[in-house]
């Protein structure tokens, strides 16, 4: 698949490496922007406050299947939208999915060490299903559908719970009974 990834950081760069290893053709786009008209899938992996600027700087994204991996860390939702993902769809008017926002990029290189395939949530449009599920599997995850794009707001909000879990409480419980080298 021809994939354009916007954002070359932990998430964008890391996922691009995984997909390249799986045989996909990657175009990596940074702040300078670029043309994504040849892409069959576009993945957005920029800071939550940079989405509008990042979209302004790409050409050919209208109607494309987009996977939004962004989070709302330290920034408000785009005015008038309940999620980043719905804002993205309003800009592209194509099939849109939210996925990869709830996996720690620092663990990408350890996906293969898991005793069973890790699950990964996605919400979004049916027309994005084939692309988002294939790209989940080709990154090493088992995709789990969590409802239509209206549910992307809940998926974005879940990040706070994930941090809560990983910083204490259940995180310590899990660590004691299932240390990372056994997960
Ligand atoms: N880190 C994680 O584990 C994780 C997991 C899931 C989701 N996320 C979310 O995924 C997104 C990316 O996180 P990250 O950890 O990959 O951040 P990061 O390492 O800081 O990378 C962000 C990338 O976006 C680029 N960028 C900034 N403004 C841009 C623009 N206007 N146009 C194009 N590219 C732009 C940055 O370019 P420069 O290098 O030039 O600054 C950088 O390469 C965030 O929304 C984050 O909340 C993070």
Coordinates of N, CA and C and ligand atoms in Angstrom, one line a residue, residues 6-13 29-33 44-55 57 69-73 84 100-106 108 159, ligand 1:
X6 N 2.2 11.8 8.0 CA 2.4 13.3 8.3 C 2.9 13.3 9.8
X7 N 4.1 13.8 10.0 CA 4.7 13.7 11.3 C 5.8 12.6 11.4
X8 N 7.0 13.0 11.6 CA 8.1 12.1 11.6 C 8.7 11.7 12.9
X9 N 7.8 11.9 14.0 CA 8.4 11.7 15.3 C 8.2 10.3 15.8
X10 N 8.0 10.1 17.1 CA 7.9 8.8 17.7 C 6.9 7.9 17.0
X11 N 5.7 8.5 16.9 CA 4.6 7.7 16.3 C 4.7 7.6 14.8
X12 N 4.8 8.8 14.1 CA 4.9 8.7 12.6 C 6.1 8.0 12.1
X13 N 7.2 8.3 12.7 CA 8.5 7.6 12.3 C 8.5 6.1 12.6
X29 N 6.3 12.8 5.7 CA 6.1 14.2 5.5 C 6.3 15.0 6.9
X30 N 7.1 16.0 6.9 CA 7.3 16.9 8.0 C 6.6 18.2 7.9
X31 N 7.1 19.2 8.6 CA 6.5 20.5 8.6 C 6.5 21.2 7.3
X32 N 7.4 20.8 6.4 CA 7.5 21.4 5.1 C 6.3 21.0 4.2
X33 N 5.5 19.9 4.6 CA 4.3 19.5 3.9 C 4.7 18.7 2.6
X44 N -2.0 10.6 10.2 CA -1.7 11.9 10.8 C -1.1 11.6 12.2
X45 N 0.2 12.1 12.4 CA 0.8 11.8 13.7 C 1.6 13.0 14.1
X46 N 0.9 14.1 14.3 CA 1.5 15.4 14.7 C 1.0 15.8 16.1
X47 N 1.6 16.7 16.8 CA 1.0 17.1 18.1 C -0.5 17.6 17.9
X48 N -1.3 17.4 18.9 CA -2.7 17.8 18.8 C -2.9 19.2 18.4
X49 N -2.0 20.1 18.8 CA -2.2 21.5 18.5 C -1.7 21.9 17.1
X50 N -1.2 20.9 16.4 CA -0.6 21.2 15.1 C -1.3 20.6 13.9
X51 N -2.5 20.1 14.2 CA -3.3 19.4 13.1 C -3.7 20.3 12.0
X52 N -4.2 21.5 12.3 CA -4.7 22.4 11.3 C -3.5 22.8 10.4
X53 N -2.4 23.2 11.0 CA -1.3 23.6 10.2 C -0.7 22.5 9.4
X54 N -0.7 21.3 9.9 CA -0.2 20.1 9.2 C -1.0 19.9 7.9
X55 N -2.4 20.0 8.1 CA -3.3 19.7 7.0 C -3.2 20.9 6.0
X57 N -0.6 22.3 5.1 CA 0.6 22.2 4.3 C 0.7 20.9 3.4
X69 N -3.9 9.6 14.4 CA -3.3 8.9 15.6 C -3.0 10.0 16.7
X70 N -3.6 11.2 16.5 CA -3.2 12.3 17.4 C -3.9 12.2 18.8
X71 N -3.4 12.9 19.8 CA -4.0 13.0 21.1 C -4.2 14.5 21.4
X72 N -5.0 14.7 22.4 CA -5.2 16.1 23.0 C -4.4 16.3 24.2
X73 N -3.1 16.2 24.1 CA -2.3 16.3 25.3 C -1.9 17.8 25.5
X84 N -10.5 15.3 17.6 CA -9.6 15.7 16.6 C -10.0 14.9 15.3
X100 N -4.2 4.0 16.8 CA -2.8 4.2 17.2 C -2.6 5.3 18.1
X101 N -3.6 5.9 18.7 CA -3.4 7.0 19.7 C -3.3 6.4 21.1
X102 N -3.5 5.1 21.3 CA -3.5 4.5 22.6 C -2.4 3.5 22.8
X103 N -1.4 3.5 21.9 CA -0.2 2.6 22.1 C 1.0 3.5 22.4
X104 N 1.8 3.1 23.3 CA 3.0 3.8 23.5 C 4.0 3.5 22.4
X105 N 4.5 4.6 21.7 CA 5.4 4.4 20.6 C 6.7 3.7 21.1
X106 N 7.1 4.0 22.3 CA 8.3 3.4 22.9 C 8.3 1.9 22.9
X108 N 6.9 0.0 20.3 CA 6.8 -0.5 18.9 C 7.8 -1.6 18.6
X159 N -7.1 8.3 26.9 CA -5.7 8.5 27.2 C -5.4 8.8 28.7
Ligands
LIG1 N1 4.5 9.2 21.9 C1 3.5 8.2 22.0 O1 3.7 7.2 22.6 C2 2.2 8.5 21.4 C3 1.3 7.4 21.3 C4 0.1 7.6 20.6 C5 -0.3 8.9 20.1 N2 0.6 9.9 20.3 C6 0.2 11.2 19.7 O2 0.7 11.2 18.3 C7 1.1 12.5 18.0 C8 2.6 12.5 17.7 O3 3.3 12.1 18.9 P1 4.8 11.8 18.8 O4 5.2 11.2 20.1 O5 5.2 11.2 17.6 O6 5.4 13.3 18.8 P2 6.8 13.8 18.3 O7 7.8 12.7 18.5 O8 7.0 15.1 19.0 O9 6.6 14.0 16.8 C9 5.7 15.0 16.3 C10 6.1 15.2 14.8 O10 5.2 16.1 14.3 C11 5.9 17.0 13.5 N3 5.2 18.2 13.3 C12 4.9 19.2 14.2 N4 4.2 20.2 13.7 C13 4.0 19.8 12.4 C14 3.3 20.3 11.3 N5 2.6 21.5 11.3 N6 3.3 19.6 10.1 C15 3.9 18.4 10.0 N7 4.6 17.9 11.0 C16 4.6 18.5 12.2 C17 7.2 17.3 14.3 O11 8.2 17.9 13.5 P3 9.5 18.5 14.2 O12 10.4 17.3 14.4 O13 10.0 19.4 13.1 O14 9.1 19.2 15.4 C18 7.5 15.8 14.7 O15 8.2 15.2 13.7 C19 0.7 13.4 19.1 O16 -0.6 13.9 18.9 C20 0.7 12.4 20.3 O17 -0.2 12.9 21.3 C21 1.8 9.8 20.9

